[in-house]
Coordinates of C-alpha atoms in Angstrom, one line a residue:
Chain A
M1 CA 131.0 129.2 124.1
N2 CA 129.8 130.7 120.7
P3 CA 126.3 128.8 118.6
F4 CA 128.4 127.6 116.2
W5 CA 130.9 126.1 118.2
D6 CA 128.6 124.1 120.1
Y7 CA 127.2 123.3 116.9
L8 CA 129.9 121.5 115.7
N9 CA 130.5 120.1 118.9
A10 CA 126.5 118.4 118.8
I11 CA 126.9 116.8 115.3
W12 CA 130.7 115.4 117.0
N13 CA 129.1 114.3 119.2
I14 CA 126.5 112.3 117.2
L15 CA 128.9 111.2 115.3
R16 CA 131.5 109.9 118.4
K17 CA 128.1 108.2 119.7
D18 CA 127.9 105.8 115.7
L19 CA 131.1 105.5 115.2
Q20 CA 131.3 104.6 119.3
V21 CA 128.1 101.2 118.8
E22 CA 130.0 100.5 115.7
W23 CA 132.9 99.6 117.3
R24 CA 131.7 97.8 119.8
G25 CA 128.8 96.2 118.5
K26 CA 130.8 95.4 114.8
Q27 CA 127.0 95.2 113.2
G28 CA 127.2 97.8 110.1
V29 CA 130.5 97.3 108.1
P30 CA 131.1 94.4 108.8
V31 CA 127.3 92.7 107.3
M32 CA 127.7 95.9 104.4
L33 CA 131.5 94.5 103.9
V34 CA 129.9 91.2 103.3
F35 CA 126.9 92.1 101.5
A36 CA 128.8 94.0 99.3
L37 CA 131.3 91.1 98.5
L38 CA 127.7 88.8 97.9
V39 CA 126.7 91.5 95.3
V40 CA 130.2 91.2 93.4
F41 CA 130.2 87.6 93.8
L42 CA 126.4 87.0 92.5
F43 CA 126.9 89.4 89.5
N44 CA 130.1 87.9 88.8
F45 CA 128.2 84.4 88.3
A46 CA 125.3 86.4 86.5
L47 CA 126.8 88.2 84.1
Q48 CA 129.9 85.8 83.8
L49 CA 132.5 88.2 83.6
S50 CA 136.3 87.6 83.2
P51 CA 139.1 87.7 85.4
D52 CA 140.9 90.3 82.8
L53 CA 137.4 93.0 83.1
Q54 CA 137.3 96.0 81.3
A55 CA 137.4 100.1 83.3
G56 CA 134.2 100.0 82.5
L57 CA 132.6 97.0 84.6
A58 CA 134.7 97.4 87.3
A59 CA 133.4 100.4 87.9
G60 CA 129.8 99.7 87.1
L61 CA 130.3 96.3 89.7
L62 CA 131.8 98.3 92.5
W63 CA 129.4 101.5 92.0
V64 CA 126.4 98.8 91.9
S65 CA 128.0 96.9 95.1
L66 CA 128.3 100.2 96.9
A67 CA 124.9 101.4 96.4
F68 CA 124.2 98.3 97.4
A69 CA 125.3 97.3 100.7
S70 CA 125.1 101.5 101.5
T71 CA 121.8 100.7 102.1
L72 CA 121.7 97.9 104.6
G73 CA 123.6 100.5 106.7
L74 CA 121.6 103.6 105.9
N75 CA 118.6 102.0 107.4
R76 CA 120.8 100.3 110.6
S77 CA 121.4 104.5 111.1
V78 CA 118.2 105.0 111.9
S79 CA 115.9 101.9 112.9
L80 CA 119.0 101.7 115.3
E81 CA 117.3 105.3 117.4
Q82 CA 113.8 104.3 116.8
E83 CA 114.7 100.9 118.9
N84 CA 114.0 101.5 122.7
K85 CA 113.1 105.4 121.4
A86 CA 116.2 107.0 121.5
M87 CA 115.2 108.9 118.7
D88 CA 112.8 110.6 121.3
G89 CA 116.3 111.4 123.4
L90 CA 118.0 113.1 120.6
L91 CA 115.2 114.9 119.0
M92 CA 115.1 116.0 122.4
A93 CA 118.1 117.7 122.7
P94 CA 118.3 121.2 122.9
V95 CA 120.5 121.5 119.4
D96 CA 119.2 122.6 115.9
R97 CA 118.0 119.4 114.4
S98 CA 119.8 119.5 111.6
A99 CA 123.5 118.4 113.6
I100 CA 121.1 115.8 113.8
F101 CA 121.3 115.1 110.4
F102 CA 124.8 115.8 110.2
G103 CA 126.2 113.9 112.9
K104 CA 123.8 110.7 111.0
F105 CA 125.6 112.1 107.6
L106 CA 129.6 112.0 109.0
S107 CA 128.9 108.2 110.4
N108 CA 127.0 107.2 107.1
F109 CA 130.2 108.4 105.5
S110 CA 132.4 107.3 107.1
F111 CA 130.9 103.5 107.5
T112 CA 129.9 103.3 103.7
F113 CA 133.7 105.3 102.6
L114 CA 135.4 102.0 105.1
V115 CA 133.6 99.6 102.8
G116 CA 134.7 101.1 99.8
L117 CA 138.0 101.3 100.6
V118 CA 138.3 97.3 101.8
L119 CA 136.8 96.8 98.5
L120 CA 139.6 98.5 96.1
P121 CA 142.3 96.4 97.1
V122 CA 139.1 93.0 96.7
F123 CA 138.8 94.5 93.1
S124 CA 141.8 95.0 92.4
L125 CA 143.4 91.2 93.2
F126 CA 140.1 89.8 91.2
Y127 CA 139.8 91.9 88.1
Q128 CA 143.3 91.9 88.0
Q129 CA 143.9 95.9 87.3
N130 CA 145.3 98.7 89.8
M131 CA 142.3 100.2 91.8
F132 CA 144.7 102.5 94.2
K133 CA 144.1 105.5 92.1
S134 CA 144.3 109.1 94.6
M135 CA 142.0 109.8 92.0
L136 CA 139.3 106.8 92.2
V137 CA 139.2 107.5 96.1
L138 CA 138.1 111.1 95.0
V139 CA 135.3 109.9 93.2
I140 CA 134.6 107.7 96.2
I141 CA 134.5 110.3 98.8
L142 CA 132.9 112.5 96.4
G143 CA 129.9 109.5 94.8
L144 CA 129.1 108.4 98.4
G145 CA 129.0 111.9 100.3
A146 CA 126.4 112.7 97.7
Y147 CA 124.5 109.0 98.1
T148 CA 125.1 109.2 102.0
S149 CA 123.6 112.6 102.3
L150 CA 120.4 112.4 99.9
G151 CA 120.6 108.0 101.9
T152 CA 120.2 110.1 105.2
L153 CA 116.8 112.2 104.1
L154 CA 115.1 109.4 102.9
A155 CA 116.0 106.9 105.3
A156 CA 114.7 109.4 108.3
L157 CA 111.8 110.0 105.8
S158 CA 111.0 105.9 105.1
I159 CA 111.8 105.0 109.0
Q160 CA 108.1 107.1 109.7
T161 CA 106.2 104.9 107.5
R162 CA 104.4 101.5 108.8
T163 CA 106.7 99.5 106.0
R164 CA 109.4 100.9 108.1
D165 CA 113.0 99.8 106.4
V166 CA 111.4 98.3 103.3
L167 CA 110.9 101.6 101.2
L168 CA 114.2 103.1 101.7
P169 CA 115.9 101.4 98.3
V170 CA 112.3 102.8 96.3
L171 CA 112.8 105.7 97.0
L172 CA 116.4 106.4 97.4
Y173 CA 117.4 104.1 93.3
P174 CA 115.8 106.5 91.3
L175 CA 116.7 109.4 93.1
A176 CA 120.2 109.2 93.5
L177 CA 121.0 108.0 89.4
P178 CA 122.3 110.5 88.5
I179 CA 125.4 110.2 91.7
L180 CA 125.4 106.6 90.3
I181 CA 125.9 108.0 86.6
A182 CA 128.0 110.3 87.3
A183 CA 130.7 108.4 90.2
V184 CA 130.3 105.3 87.6
E185 CA 131.3 107.6 84.6
A186 CA 134.3 109.0 86.5
S187 CA 135.6 106.3 87.7
R188 CA 135.8 104.4 84.3
S189 CA 137.7 107.0 82.8
I190 CA 140.3 107.0 86.0
L191 CA 140.8 103.1 85.6
A192 CA 141.5 103.9 81.6
G193 CA 143.9 105.5 82.3
Q194 CA 142.4 108.9 80.2
P195 CA 143.7 112.0 81.1
I196 CA 142.0 114.6 84.1
S197 CA 140.4 117.2 81.6
D198 CA 138.2 113.9 80.7
Y199 CA 136.1 113.4 83.9
Q200 CA 136.4 117.3 85.5
S201 CA 133.0 118.0 84.7
W202 CA 131.3 114.7 86.1
M203 CA 133.8 116.2 89.2
T204 CA 132.2 118.9 89.5
F205 CA 128.4 117.3 88.8
L206 CA 129.0 114.7 92.0
L207 CA 130.5 118.1 93.9
A208 CA 127.0 120.0 92.5
C209 CA 125.0 116.9 94.0
N210 CA 126.4 117.0 97.2
I211 CA 125.9 120.8 97.9
L212 CA 122.2 120.4 96.7
F213 CA 121.6 117.1 99.2
T214 CA 123.8 118.7 102.4
A215 CA 121.6 121.6 101.3
A216 CA 118.0 118.9 101.3
G217 CA 119.2 117.9 104.5
L218 CA 119.7 120.8 106.3
M219 CA 116.4 122.7 104.8
F220 CA 114.0 119.2 105.4
F221 CA 115.0 117.4 108.3
E222 CA 113.2 118.6 110.9
T223 CA 110.4 118.7 108.7
I224 CA 110.6 114.8 108.7
L225 CA 111.2 114.0 112.8
E226 CA 108.6 116.5 113.2
E227 CA 105.9 115.5 115.7
Chain B
M1 CA 78.9 119.5 99.9
T2 CA 81.2 121.5 98.1
K3 CA 79.4 123.3 94.9
K4 CA 81.5 122.6 91.5
P5 CA 82.9 125.5 89.8
K6 CA 81.1 127.7 87.1
L7 CA 84.9 128.1 86.1
L8 CA 85.9 124.4 86.3
K9 CA 82.8 123.5 84.2
F10 CA 84.0 126.3 81.7
I11 CA 87.5 124.2 81.2
D12 CA 85.5 121.2 81.2
I13 CA 83.4 122.2 78.1
L14 CA 86.8 123.8 76.7
C15 CA 88.0 121.0 77.4
L16 CA 85.1 118.7 75.1
I17 CA 85.4 120.7 72.1
L18 CA 89.5 121.8 71.9
V19 CA 90.6 118.0 72.6
P20 CA 89.4 116.4 69.5
G21 CA 89.4 119.8 67.9
A22 CA 93.4 119.6 67.8
L23 CA 92.8 116.2 67.4
V24 CA 91.2 116.8 63.8
L25 CA 94.1 120.5 63.4
I26 CA 96.8 117.3 64.0
L27 CA 94.2 114.5 61.3
F28 CA 93.3 116.5 58.2
Y29 CA 95.7 120.3 58.8
T30 CA 98.6 119.3 59.4
P31 CA 100.9 117.6 56.0
T32 CA 102.4 114.2 56.0
E33 CA 105.8 114.5 56.8
R34 CA 108.3 113.7 54.0
V35 CA 110.4 110.6 55.6
M36 CA 108.2 109.8 57.9
G37 CA 105.3 110.0 56.8
S38 CA 102.2 109.8 59.1
V39 CA 103.7 108.6 62.0
Q40 CA 104.9 111.7 62.8
K41 CA 102.0 113.3 63.6
V42 CA 102.5 111.1 66.9
F43 CA 104.6 114.0 67.8
Y44 CA 102.7 116.5 69.1
F45 CA 100.6 114.6 70.8
H46 CA 104.1 113.0 72.4
V47 CA 105.5 116.2 73.1
S48 CA 102.1 118.0 74.9
A49 CA 102.1 115.3 77.2
A50 CA 105.3 115.4 78.0
W51 CA 105.6 119.0 78.7
A52 CA 102.1 118.6 80.7
G53 CA 103.9 115.8 82.5
M54 CA 106.7 117.8 83.3
L55 CA 104.6 120.9 84.3
S56 CA 102.7 119.0 86.8
F57 CA 105.7 117.5 88.9
L58 CA 107.2 121.7 88.6
I59 CA 103.6 121.7 90.5
A60 CA 103.1 119.3 92.5
A61 CA 106.3 120.7 93.9
A62 CA 105.8 124.4 93.9
A63 CA 102.0 122.9 95.9
G64 CA 104.7 120.9 98.4
G65 CA 106.6 124.0 99.0
V66 CA 103.8 126.2 99.8
Y67 CA 102.0 123.2 101.8
L68 CA 105.1 123.4 104.3
S69 CA 104.9 127.1 104.6
T70 CA 101.4 126.9 105.1
R71 CA 100.1 123.6 106.5
R72 CA 96.8 124.7 104.9
Q73 CA 95.4 121.1 103.3
K74 CA 94.1 122.5 99.7
W75 CA 98.2 122.5 99.3
D76 CA 98.9 118.9 99.9
W77 CA 95.4 118.2 97.9
L78 CA 97.6 120.0 95.0
S79 CA 100.5 118.6 95.1
L80 CA 99.4 114.5 95.0
S81 CA 97.0 115.6 92.6
S82 CA 99.3 117.2 90.2
I83 CA 101.0 113.6 90.4
E84 CA 98.5 111.6 90.2
V85 CA 97.7 113.1 86.2
G86 CA 101.6 113.8 85.9
L87 CA 102.2 110.8 86.1
V88 CA 99.3 109.6 83.6
F89 CA 100.7 112.4 81.4
G90 CA 104.5 111.1 81.4
L91 CA 102.8 107.0 80.7
I92 CA 100.9 108.7 77.5
A93 CA 104.4 110.5 76.5
I94 CA 106.5 107.4 77.0
L95 CA 103.5 104.6 75.5
S96 CA 103.0 106.8 72.5
G97 CA 106.9 107.5 72.1
M98 CA 107.0 103.9 71.3
I99 CA 104.7 103.9 69.0
W100 CA 106.5 106.0 67.4
A101 CA 109.8 105.0 67.6
Q102 CA 109.1 101.3 66.6
P103 CA 109.0 102.1 63.6
I104 CA 111.6 105.1 63.0
W105 CA 114.2 103.9 65.4
N106 CA 113.2 100.1 64.7
T107 CA 112.8 99.7 68.2
W108 CA 110.7 100.4 70.5
W109 CA 113.2 101.4 73.2
V110 CA 116.4 102.2 74.0
W111 CA 118.9 103.8 76.2
D112 CA 118.3 107.7 75.6
P113 CA 118.4 110.7 77.6
R114 CA 115.2 111.8 77.5
L115 CA 113.7 108.6 77.5
T116 CA 115.4 107.0 80.3
T117 CA 114.7 110.6 82.5
T118 CA 110.7 110.1 81.8
A119 CA 110.7 106.3 82.6
I120 CA 112.7 107.0 85.7
M121 CA 110.7 110.2 86.5
E122 CA 107.6 107.5 86.5
L123 CA 109.2 105.3 88.9
I124 CA 110.5 108.2 91.3
Y125 CA 106.9 109.3 91.1
L126 CA 105.2 105.9 91.8
A127 CA 107.4 105.4 94.6
Y128 CA 105.7 109.0 95.6
F129 CA 102.1 106.4 96.2
I130 CA 103.3 103.7 98.2
L131 CA 105.4 106.3 100.6
R132 CA 102.2 107.9 100.8
S133 CA 99.9 104.6 101.8
S134 CA 102.5 103.8 103.9
L135 CA 102.1 106.7 106.2
N136 CA 99.0 106.2 108.9
T137 CA 97.8 110.3 109.5
P138 CA 96.9 113.0 106.5
E139 CA 98.5 115.1 108.5
S140 CA 102.3 112.9 107.5
Q141 CA 101.5 112.1 104.1
A142 CA 101.3 115.6 103.5
R143 CA 104.3 116.6 105.2
L144 CA 106.4 114.2 104.2
G145 CA 104.8 113.9 100.3
A146 CA 105.9 117.7 100.3
V147 CA 109.0 116.7 100.9
Y148 CA 109.3 114.1 98.2
A149 CA 108.1 116.1 96.3
I150 CA 110.1 118.7 96.1
V151 CA 113.9 116.3 96.8
S152 CA 112.2 114.7 93.8
A153 CA 111.8 117.6 91.3
A154 CA 115.4 118.2 91.9
T155 CA 116.4 115.9 91.7
V156 CA 114.8 115.4 87.8
P157 CA 117.1 117.8 86.3
L158 CA 120.1 116.3 87.6
T159 CA 119.8 113.0 86.0
F160 CA 118.4 114.3 82.0
F161 CA 121.6 116.3 82.2
S162 CA 123.5 112.9 83.8
I163 CA 122.6 110.9 80.9
R164 CA 122.5 113.7 78.4
L165 CA 126.4 113.6 78.5
F166 CA 126.1 110.7 76.5
R167 CA 125.4 110.7 73.0
T168 CA 121.5 111.2 72.6
I169 CA 119.5 109.5 69.5
H170 CA 116.2 111.8 70.6
P171 CA 115.4 113.8 67.4
V172 CA 116.1 117.7 68.5
V173 CA 112.7 119.5 66.7
I174 CA 113.1 122.1 69.2
A175 CA 116.8 124.0 69.7
A176 CA 118.5 126.9 69.7
G177 CA 119.9 128.0 66.2
G178 CA 117.8 125.2 64.0
S179 CA 117.9 125.2 60.5
G180 CA 116.3 128.6 58.4
G181 CA 117.5 131.1 61.3
S182 CA 113.9 129.1 63.1
A183 CA 114.2 127.7 66.2
F184 CA 111.7 125.3 64.8
N185 CA 112.2 122.3 62.9
M186 CA 108.3 122.7 61.5
T187 CA 106.6 123.8 58.3
P188 CA 103.9 126.7 59.9
R189 CA 100.8 124.4 59.4
M190 CA 102.5 121.6 61.9
L191 CA 103.7 124.9 64.2
L192 CA 100.0 125.5 65.0
A193 CA 99.1 122.4 65.1
F194 CA 101.9 122.0 67.7
F195 CA 101.3 125.0 69.1
V196 CA 97.3 124.1 69.8
S197 CA 98.3 121.0 71.0
L198 CA 100.4 122.8 74.0
F199 CA 97.4 124.4 74.8
V200 CA 94.8 121.9 74.7
F201 CA 97.2 119.3 77.2
T202 CA 97.7 122.3 79.2
L203 CA 93.9 123.2 79.5
L204 CA 93.9 119.4 79.9
L205 CA 96.4 119.4 82.6
I206 CA 94.8 122.4 85.0
D207 CA 91.1 120.6 84.3
L208 CA 91.9 117.3 85.5
V209 CA 94.2 118.6 88.8
W210 CA 91.5 120.7 89.8
H211 CA 89.1 117.7 89.6
R212 CA 91.2 115.2 91.6
S213 CA 91.3 118.2 93.9
R214 CA 88.4 118.2 94.4
L215 CA 87.9 115.0 95.3
A216 CA 90.4 114.3 97.3
K217 CA 88.9 117.2 99.1
I218 CA 85.6 115.6 98.8
Q219 CA 86.9 112.5 100.5
A220 CA 88.4 114.5 103.4
I221 CA 85.1 115.7 104.2
N222 CA 83.1 112.7 104.2
Q223 CA 85.9 110.3 106.0
G224 CA 85.8 113.9 108.4
E225 CA 82.1 112.9 108.6
G226 CA 83.1 109.5 109.3
V227 CA 84.9 109.4 112.7

């Protein structure tokens, strides 16, 4: 088989393993989902939000809850490998380390995207506006793609420390700020029903973030994990 | 024990003369701005400190890159020192900006692109120290610190660009095609003081980073002897 195919195969195997673990244990996505809903409720009381929420607030709320919830999944995806030294096994596999990054990134992305998809009807219900818009789903894909690729990289970094997963939010939130700003702004425009030309630049920006952080993951994942 | 290099001594003395010299230039040589009055004189050190901060973070990222490819400790010392010194310069920029903003904008703080970017930048690099302090070996501190310094430096312009798309109230003194055909909206005397400040702060940056690197080296030597 050619090396490229091997590489894809390695990525797929890691992704499949993570999906399988999640399917059997159901310990990641449900926790993230409940947490995201709790964030929504906390904000609702803390900020005294009304049901006829403005588009701007709904978009912001959606992304804050997604960003908070993702941290749980990101931490779990790496700490899972630390238990029973499973990471050592992964590292010993005769594949390029960046394949591990891609596999982990894709599984993290799938889980958080699933949470996002469940949040959309909930938001539509609570805040009385239709959140099912194809462009909004696209923004969620682009935003979470950039967010989880950066998050996967930083989770691998923070798990090496003594404080373990406590560190991840401190590292991730300030660095992920541009992604969140762009995602919130694009979502706000979409929910306000503005034409695509109004938020096109934000979408391009998110796409650029995806490319940049995936490239960073490719470059540095091996360096982070070497012992 | 390492001896203090002659060039460093020279820069020390130069800084001792030039920093008060620049202050004299700003206080007595430059004209008082017509609208803002004497508080405008904060500008010279404010911009210089911000410049020195940005420059040091760039140096930190570059040194981190060199460390990752050469694995020689002195590059890590340089990276660490630059971030430490840059953090202080960033703080000076923020505080001096606040002193200026209180009478001019009538508020200590606004959520403006430059202010927010600088504040986030400070948080990003504060996290750098948290990261380092929670790692056990100097090798992992250097390796993961370098990765983090590079990724951070890449996101700072992203943050700036993303917030820039909101409206800014921060004055743009240096703009392409400013009034009078020149890029600088300043009188010749102001311009001179401005460039002197920039030069002095750059020199001060080099001096401080050099001292801090030497300190890191001496610390490493002492720890090596202690074991």
